[in-house]
Amino acid sequence: GHRYTGLIERYRDRLPVHDDTRIISLGEGNTPLIRLNNVPRHIGRDVELYVKFEGLNPTGSFKDRGMTMAVTKAVEEGSEAIICASTGNTSASAAAYAARAGITAFVVIPDGKIAMGKLAQAMMHGSVVIQIEGNFDDGMRLVKQVAESAPVTLVNSVNPFRLQGQKTAAFEIVEELGRAPDYHCLPVGNAGNITAHWIGYCELSASSGEHVTEACTFCKGHCRFAGGGVAGQRPKMVGYQASGSAPFLRGAMVDHPETVATAIRIGHPQSWDVAWKVQKESGGWFDECTDDEILAAQKLLAEKEGVFCEPASAASVAGALRDIQAGRIPEGSSVVCTLTGHGLKDPDAAIAQAGSAPLKVAAELDAVTRAILDNLG
Ligand code: F0G
């Protein structure tokens, strides 16, 4: 039949699985690539601008692409528990895939500064939620140490299977466009996702069976260079960070990261070296966005395109629009921005900046009619 059963089945020949591997899937991947019409018109620039809406994965973020692989491999290796540190989305995804697999998930989250929807997910899926008096970077340091001795598999993006799953987003984009875009813009925290996309684009653009990128030192031999794109054609990878959490802009780790985009409130990126290689190899760049720019882009997408992403995700669009207006991304380019997580993850952030409260009126025809006539156009 034609039933879609997730990205491992879809890209089985390009992923490190065997014929008899038990696949742990929730039908992740196959997310829409939405062409933006109103936003380019709004800024008066002629660009082919798309958003890859990863918020439509089963738990509402791109993490599911990596988690299906990481949990599938953990189960294959006989592991009965997984652990991660998280700003929220990884914990939601780990909790859901562990539930699906029938194993235990331990999730280490910062004290506060985690979006309500993400916390609800981790609790609802029955994971053991460990809230530390520290931030994500503290949690990351701890889970790496714990996983060395305790019988738990670490499923943060330092687990190479995570990036293998996440590279499939690049496959989907190239299949839909018939080529790679000229620019691919992403929000950057640990820089795992930007690296995973680069691995995916490199695999597709390879014309022989060779590793063609230094980034592949990161795949630890799991890459399958299958071709299928346009030989040699790869996008410039552009990574945007929140100004208060921007180690790639400072050129050094940041010890007290802050931003309204809690998903990327990260000062010590795990994929530091490899992300610099991605930037250099692809000819792309890093830049930063203020919290105000991030929130403005989130609202613009919601109001002008009907697409609701979480604040961290909007950093890709905030940065891209600025670079398009400045001409750094020239007119006529094709640009894909990854929207990493759904807006419903963080209702507090949305309501806080919505700027309008519901109209309160009597439950009477006159009152409702007046409310409509007063607000037309
Ligand atoms: N966008 C969202 C919505 C995220 O949740 C994350 C990371 C990123 C972007 C950054 O991706 O780390 O690969 O550069 N969230 C992790 C978490 C840290 O714990 O959920 P990256």
Tab-separated table of C-alpha atoms in Angstrom, residues 15-343:
chain	number	residue	atom	x	y	z
A	15	LEU	CA	19.990	5.014	7.302
A	16	PRO	CA	21.925	2.670	9.611
A	17	VAL	CA	19.214	0.003	10.065
A	18	HIS	CA	19.103	-3.713	9.236
A	19	ASP	CA	16.312	-5.761	7.658
A	20	ASP	CA	15.295	-7.155	11.041
A	21	THR	CA	15.623	-3.929	13.042
A	22	ARG	CA	12.477	-3.217	15.078
A	23	ILE	CA	11.578	0.322	14.080
A	24	ILE	CA	10.173	2.679	16.718
A	25	SER	CA	8.128	5.219	14.796
A	26	LEU	CA	5.213	7.618	15.226
A	27	GLY	CA	4.973	8.478	11.527
A	28	GLU	CA	7.425	11.398	11.773
A	29	GLY	CA	8.811	13.309	8.796
A	30	ASN	CA	7.034	14.102	5.511
A	31	THR	CA	6.355	17.638	6.738
A	32	PRO	CA	5.037	20.382	4.431
A	33	LEU	CA	7.329	22.769	2.582
A	34	ILE	CA	5.167	25.869	2.438
A	35	ARG	CA	5.848	28.610	-0.126
A	36	LEU	CA	5.418	32.030	1.450
A	37	ASN	CA	3.569	34.562	-0.680
A	38	ASN	CA	2.478	37.378	1.575
A	39	VAL	CA	5.712	37.882	3.498
A	40	PRO	CA	7.958	38.435	0.417
A	41	ARG	CA	5.330	40.866	-0.931
A	42	HIS	CA	5.230	42.555	2.481
A	43	ILE	CA	8.984	43.238	2.405
A	44	GLY	CA	8.938	44.031	-1.320
A	45	ARG	CA	11.545	41.480	-2.351
A	46	ASP	CA	11.380	38.889	-5.105
A	47	VAL	CA	12.604	35.675	-3.496
A	48	GLU	CA	11.417	32.080	-3.633
A	49	LEU	CA	10.889	31.699	0.103
A	50	TYR	CA	9.746	28.476	1.768
A	51	VAL	CA	9.255	27.309	5.315
A	52	LYS	CA	9.730	23.650	6.198
A	53	PHE	CA	7.154	23.268	8.959
A	54	GLU	CA	8.768	20.786	11.327
A	55	GLY	CA	6.243	21.727	13.995
A	56	LEU	CA	3.925	19.252	12.269
A	57	ASN	CA	5.920	16.235	13.429
A	58	PRO	CA	4.145	13.907	15.917
A	59	THR	CA	5.347	15.694	19.068
A	60	GLY	CA	5.447	19.108	17.417
A	61	SER	CA	9.141	19.532	16.656
A	62	PHE	CA	11.987	18.357	14.387
A	63	LYS	CA	13.372	16.311	17.274
A	64	ASP	CA	11.140	13.404	16.245
A	65	ARG	CA	13.287	12.826	13.150
A	66	GLY	CA	16.308	12.186	15.302
A	67	MET	CA	14.443	10.444	18.087
A	68	THR	CA	12.944	7.708	15.891
A	69	MET	CA	16.515	6.749	14.926
A	70	ALA	CA	18.057	7.159	18.390
A	71	VAL	CA	15.347	5.124	20.150
A	72	THR	CA	15.261	2.483	17.408
A	73	LYS	CA	19.018	1.976	17.843
A	74	ALA	CA	18.846	2.088	21.659
A	75	VAL	CA	16.217	-0.679	21.619
A	76	GLU	CA	18.216	-2.660	19.055
A	77	GLU	CA	21.219	-2.486	21.369
A	78	GLY	CA	19.113	-3.791	24.260
A	79	SER	CA	18.837	-0.557	26.199
A	80	GLU	CA	15.879	-0.263	28.578
A	81	ALA	CA	16.211	3.421	29.400
A	82	ILE	CA	17.143	6.664	27.666
A	83	ILE	CA	18.209	10.001	29.072
A	84	CYS	CA	18.514	13.533	27.741
A	85	ALA	CA	19.010	17.096	28.876
A	86	SER	CA	16.564	19.430	27.228
A	87	THR	CA	15.182	22.918	26.837
A	88	GLY	CA	11.870	21.115	26.242
A	89	ASN	CA	11.433	19.661	22.771
A	90	THR	CA	13.971	16.867	23.061
A	91	SER	CA	12.386	15.791	26.345
A	92	ALA	CA	8.898	15.778	24.788
A	93	SER	CA	10.133	13.675	21.901
A	94	ALA	CA	12.222	11.306	24.042
A	95	ALA	CA	9.260	10.778	26.370
A	96	ALA	CA	6.910	9.937	23.495
A	97	TYR	CA	9.265	7.550	21.675
A	98	ALA	CA	10.206	5.815	24.933
A	99	ALA	CA	6.497	5.309	25.632
A	100	ARG	CA	6.075	3.862	22.157
A	101	ALA	CA	9.031	1.514	22.679
A	102	GLY	CA	8.012	0.495	26.189
A	103	ILE	CA	11.202	1.765	27.835
A	104	THR	CA	11.905	4.441	30.443
A	105	ALA	CA	12.851	8.037	29.636
A	106	PHE	CA	14.686	10.276	32.087
A	107	VAL	CA	14.578	13.926	31.115
A	108	VAL	CA	16.677	16.627	32.730
A	109	ILE	CA	15.227	20.098	32.308
A	110	PRO	CA	16.181	23.569	33.540
A	111	ASP	CA	14.453	25.062	36.545
A	112	GLY	CA	11.846	27.304	34.900
A	113	LYS	CA	12.311	28.735	31.375
A	114	ILE	CA	10.662	25.691	29.794
A	115	ALA	CA	7.560	26.192	27.663
A	116	MET	CA	4.378	24.815	29.224
A	117	GLY	CA	3.367	22.589	26.310
A	118	LYS	CA	6.721	20.803	26.364
A	119	LEU	CA	6.545	20.132	30.096
A	120	ALA	CA	3.002	18.818	29.666
A	121	GLN	CA	4.220	16.390	27.011
A	122	ALA	CA	7.097	15.016	29.091
A	123	MET	CA	4.741	14.469	32.032
A	124	MET	CA	1.897	13.032	29.983
A	125	HIS	CA	4.098	10.442	28.266
A	126	GLY	CA	5.227	9.146	31.638
A	127	SER	CA	8.869	10.126	31.579
A	128	VAL	CA	10.783	10.742	34.791
A	129	VAL	CA	11.194	14.521	34.817
A	130	ILE	CA	14.247	15.757	36.704
A	131	GLN	CA	14.257	19.524	37.081
A	132	ILE	CA	17.701	20.829	38.030
A	133	GLU	CA	18.655	24.109	39.636
A	134	GLY	CA	20.605	25.080	36.567
A	135	ASN	CA	20.280	25.711	32.844
A	136	PHE	CA	20.431	23.447	29.780
A	137	ASP	CA	24.229	23.511	29.640
A	138	ASP	CA	24.431	22.293	33.248
A	139	GLY	CA	21.989	19.520	32.391
A	140	MET	CA	24.003	18.505	29.344
A	141	ARG	CA	27.191	18.230	31.372
A	142	LEU	CA	25.397	16.034	33.929
A	143	VAL	CA	23.667	13.640	31.524
A	144	LYS	CA	26.910	13.044	29.640
A	145	GLN	CA	28.578	12.060	32.917
A	146	VAL	CA	25.637	9.939	34.120
A	147	ALA	CA	25.417	8.012	30.830
A	148	GLU	CA	29.028	6.883	31.255
A	149	SER	CA	28.156	4.710	34.242
A	150	ALA	CA	24.360	4.340	34.580
A	151	PRO	CA	22.484	1.864	32.291
A	152	VAL	CA	20.892	4.600	30.169
A	153	THR	CA	21.398	5.581	26.529
A	154	LEU	CA	22.052	9.260	25.905
A	155	VAL	CA	19.719	10.581	23.180
A	156	ASN	CA	20.887	14.185	22.876
A	157	SER	CA	22.299	15.114	19.479
A	158	VAL	CA	25.773	13.954	20.544
A	159	ASN	CA	24.253	10.524	19.813
A	160	PRO	CA	25.225	10.134	16.118
A	161	PHE	CA	21.956	8.384	15.225
A	162	ARG	CA	20.076	11.578	16.028
A	163	LEU	CA	21.738	13.467	13.173
A	164	GLN	CA	21.218	10.526	10.842
A	165	GLY	CA	17.466	10.808	11.374
A	166	GLN	CA	17.473	14.583	11.116
A	167	LYS	CA	19.371	14.608	7.801
A	168	THR	CA	16.199	13.290	6.115
A	169	ALA	CA	14.659	16.774	6.193
A	170	ALA	CA	17.191	17.739	3.509
A	171	PHE	CA	16.146	14.713	1.437
A	172	GLU	CA	12.501	15.784	1.527
A	173	ILE	CA	13.354	19.346	0.489
A	174	VAL	CA	15.472	18.268	-2.495
A	175	GLU	CA	12.777	15.816	-3.605
A	176	GLU	CA	10.182	18.572	-3.601
A	177	LEU	CA	12.241	21.317	-5.211
A	178	GLY	CA	14.123	19.030	-7.608
A	179	ARG	CA	17.352	20.603	-6.333
A	180	ALA	CA	18.776	22.006	-3.130
A	181	PRO	CA	17.767	25.600	-2.286
A	182	ASP	CA	20.388	28.341	-2.653
A	183	TYR	CA	20.169	29.143	1.072
A	184	HIS	CA	18.988	27.107	4.031
A	185	CYS	CA	18.356	29.096	7.226
A	186	LEU	CA	17.968	27.525	10.667
A	187	PRO	CA	17.833	28.558	14.294
A	188	VAL	CA	20.965	27.365	16.086
A	189	GLY	CA	21.289	26.120	19.650
A	190	ASN	CA	23.562	23.096	19.939
A	191	ALA	CA	24.017	23.271	16.149
A	192	GLY	CA	23.050	19.626	15.718
A	193	ASN	CA	20.262	20.321	13.253
A	194	ILE	CA	22.266	22.580	10.944
A	195	THR	CA	24.944	19.864	10.885
A	196	ALA	CA	22.381	17.128	10.174
A	197	HIS	CA	20.975	19.078	7.232
A	198	TRP	CA	24.459	19.565	5.826
A	199	ILE	CA	25.125	15.821	6.064
A	200	GLY	CA	21.874	15.221	4.170
A	201	TYR	CA	22.643	17.734	1.417
A	202	CYS	CA	26.175	16.375	1.057
A	203	GLU	CA	24.934	12.833	0.650
A	204	LEU	CA	22.552	13.871	-2.096
A	205	SER	CA	25.041	15.989	-4.001
A	206	ALA	CA	27.795	13.345	-3.929
A	207	SER	CA	28.421	11.886	-7.352
A	208	SER	CA	30.592	9.029	-6.137
A	209	GLY	CA	30.571	6.793	-3.089
A	210	GLU	CA	32.910	9.015	-1.128
A	211	HIS	CA	32.551	11.144	1.946
A	212	VAL	CA	32.704	14.640	0.520
A	213	THR	CA	32.552	16.753	3.604
A	214	GLU	CA	34.545	17.129	6.756
A	215	ALA	CA	31.225	17.258	8.600
A	216	CYS	CA	31.045	13.555	7.967
A	217	THR	CA	33.692	12.969	10.559
A	218	PHE	CA	30.633	13.544	12.733
A	219	CYS	CA	28.555	10.754	11.185
A	220	LYS	CA	31.026	8.221	12.560
A	221	GLY	CA	30.795	6.137	9.404
A	222	HIS	CA	26.997	5.948	9.248
A	223	CYS	CA	26.573	8.020	6.093
A	224	ARG	CA	25.355	6.374	2.931
A	225	PHE	CA	26.378	8.509	-0.016
A	226	ALA	CA	23.564	7.608	-2.322
A	227	GLY	CA	23.269	10.636	-4.610
A	228	GLY	CA	19.818	11.606	-5.863
A	229	GLY	CA	20.259	15.378	-5.910
A	230	VAL	CA	22.107	17.582	-8.367
A	231	ALA	CA	25.802	16.628	-8.299
A	232	GLY	CA	27.843	19.211	-6.455
A	233	GLN	CA	24.896	21.488	-5.711
A	234	ARG	CA	24.446	22.319	-2.035
A	235	PRO	CA	22.952	25.301	-0.202
A	236	LYS	CA	24.743	27.922	1.824
A	237	MET	CA	23.890	27.078	5.427
A	238	VAL	CA	22.904	30.094	7.507
A	239	GLY	CA	22.513	29.789	11.279
A	240	TYR	CA	20.751	32.366	13.446
A	241	GLN	CA	21.138	32.620	17.193
A	242	ALA	CA	19.281	34.687	19.788
A	243	SER	CA	21.478	37.660	20.774
A	244	GLY	CA	21.536	36.692	24.448
A	245	SER	CA	22.570	33.127	23.606
A	246	ALA	CA	24.933	33.577	20.686
A	247	PRO	CA	28.277	31.800	21.271
A	248	PHE	CA	28.853	31.464	17.506
A	249	LEU	CA	28.746	35.245	17.217
A	250	ARG	CA	30.895	35.858	20.272
A	251	GLY	CA	33.400	33.230	19.138
A	252	ALA	CA	33.317	31.773	22.641
A	253	MET	CA	31.013	29.939	25.016
A	254	VAL	CA	28.374	32.003	26.826
A	255	ASP	CA	27.950	31.166	30.507
A	256	HIS	CA	24.616	32.814	31.249
A	257	PRO	CA	22.484	32.506	28.102
A	258	GLU	CA	19.177	34.354	28.021
A	259	THR	CA	16.404	34.683	25.438
A	260	VAL	CA	12.632	34.600	25.123
A	261	ALA	CA	13.244	31.725	22.694
A	262	THR	CA	13.790	29.230	25.524
A	263	ALA	CA	14.363	26.338	23.098
A	264	ILE	CA	17.692	27.890	22.077
A	265	ARG	CA	18.728	29.276	25.452
A	266	ILE	CA	22.070	27.495	25.106
A	267	GLY	CA	25.531	28.887	25.734
A	268	HIS	CA	27.726	25.812	25.251
A	269	PRO	CA	26.792	24.226	21.892
A	270	GLN	CA	27.536	20.519	21.634
A	271	SER	CA	28.323	20.604	17.896
A	272	TRP	CA	30.700	23.584	18.099
A	273	ASP	CA	33.614	22.415	15.916
A	274	VAL	CA	31.548	20.666	13.303
A	275	ALA	CA	29.138	23.604	12.906
A	276	TRP	CA	32.061	25.913	12.105
A	277	LYS	CA	33.070	23.427	9.418
A	278	VAL	CA	29.547	23.427	8.009
A	279	GLN	CA	29.586	27.206	7.849
A	280	LYS	CA	32.960	27.251	6.092
A	281	GLU	CA	32.301	24.380	3.696
A	282	SER	CA	28.895	25.670	2.625
A	283	GLY	CA	29.922	29.307	2.298
A	284	GLY	CA	27.216	30.323	4.748
A	285	TRP	CA	27.351	32.391	7.914
A	286	PHE	CA	26.086	32.827	11.479
A	287	ASP	CA	24.187	35.859	12.649
A	288	GLU	CA	22.108	36.876	15.628
A	289	CYS	CA	18.567	38.153	16.151
A	290	THR	CA	17.251	40.122	19.093
A	291	ASP	CA	14.275	38.815	21.039
A	292	ASP	CA	12.162	41.613	19.539
A	293	GLU	CA	13.110	40.576	16.003
A	294	ILE	CA	12.320	36.939	16.801
A	295	LEU	CA	8.892	37.742	18.222
A	296	ALA	CA	8.093	40.108	15.338
A	297	ALA	CA	8.884	37.352	12.829
A	298	GLN	CA	6.782	34.853	14.774
A	299	LYS	CA	3.839	37.252	14.626
A	300	LEU	CA	4.390	38.114	10.965
A	301	LEU	CA	4.276	34.433	9.987
A	302	ALA	CA	1.175	33.831	12.058
A	303	GLU	CA	-0.672	36.919	10.807
A	304	LYS	CA	0.387	37.027	7.167
A	305	GLU	CA	0.798	33.331	6.329
A	306	GLY	CA	-1.303	31.378	8.835
A	307	VAL	CA	1.771	29.538	10.095
A	308	PHE	CA	2.249	29.362	13.875
A	309	CYS	CA	5.727	28.403	15.043
A	310	GLU	CA	7.413	28.748	18.404
A	311	PRO	CA	9.756	31.720	19.056
A	312	ALA	CA	13.045	29.823	18.510
A	313	SER	CA	11.834	28.697	15.090
A	314	ALA	CA	11.056	32.252	14.050
A	315	ALA	CA	14.733	33.166	14.405
A	316	SER	CA	15.303	31.538	11.011
A	317	VAL	CA	12.741	33.795	9.354
A	318	ALA	CA	13.742	36.912	11.305
A	319	GLY	CA	17.339	36.502	10.179
A	320	ALA	CA	16.490	35.521	6.622
A	321	LEU	CA	14.188	38.508	6.092
A	322	ARG	CA	16.863	40.881	7.353
A	323	ASP	CA	19.502	39.301	5.096
A	324	ILE	CA	17.129	39.388	2.116
A	325	GLN	CA	16.358	43.068	2.700
A	326	ALA	CA	20.062	43.843	3.080
A	327	GLY	CA	20.843	42.003	-0.179
A	328	ARG	CA	23.158	39.529	1.518
A	329	ILE	CA	20.671	36.946	0.207
A	330	PRO	CA	20.134	38.282	-3.332
A	331	GLU	CA	16.771	38.624	-5.080
A	332	GLY	CA	15.944	35.612	-7.226
A	333	SER	CA	17.351	33.192	-4.649
A	334	SER	CA	15.534	30.150	-3.356
A	335	VAL	CA	15.527	30.108	0.424
A	336	VAL	CA	14.272	27.497	2.876
A	337	CYS	CA	13.751	28.405	6.534
A	338	THR	CA	13.246	25.562	8.977
A	339	LEU	CA	10.430	26.133	11.456
A	340	THR	CA	11.675	23.758	14.121
A	341	GLY	CA	8.713	23.684	16.503
A	342	HIS	CA	4.969	24.389	16.696
A	343	GLY	CA	3.634	27.621	18.190
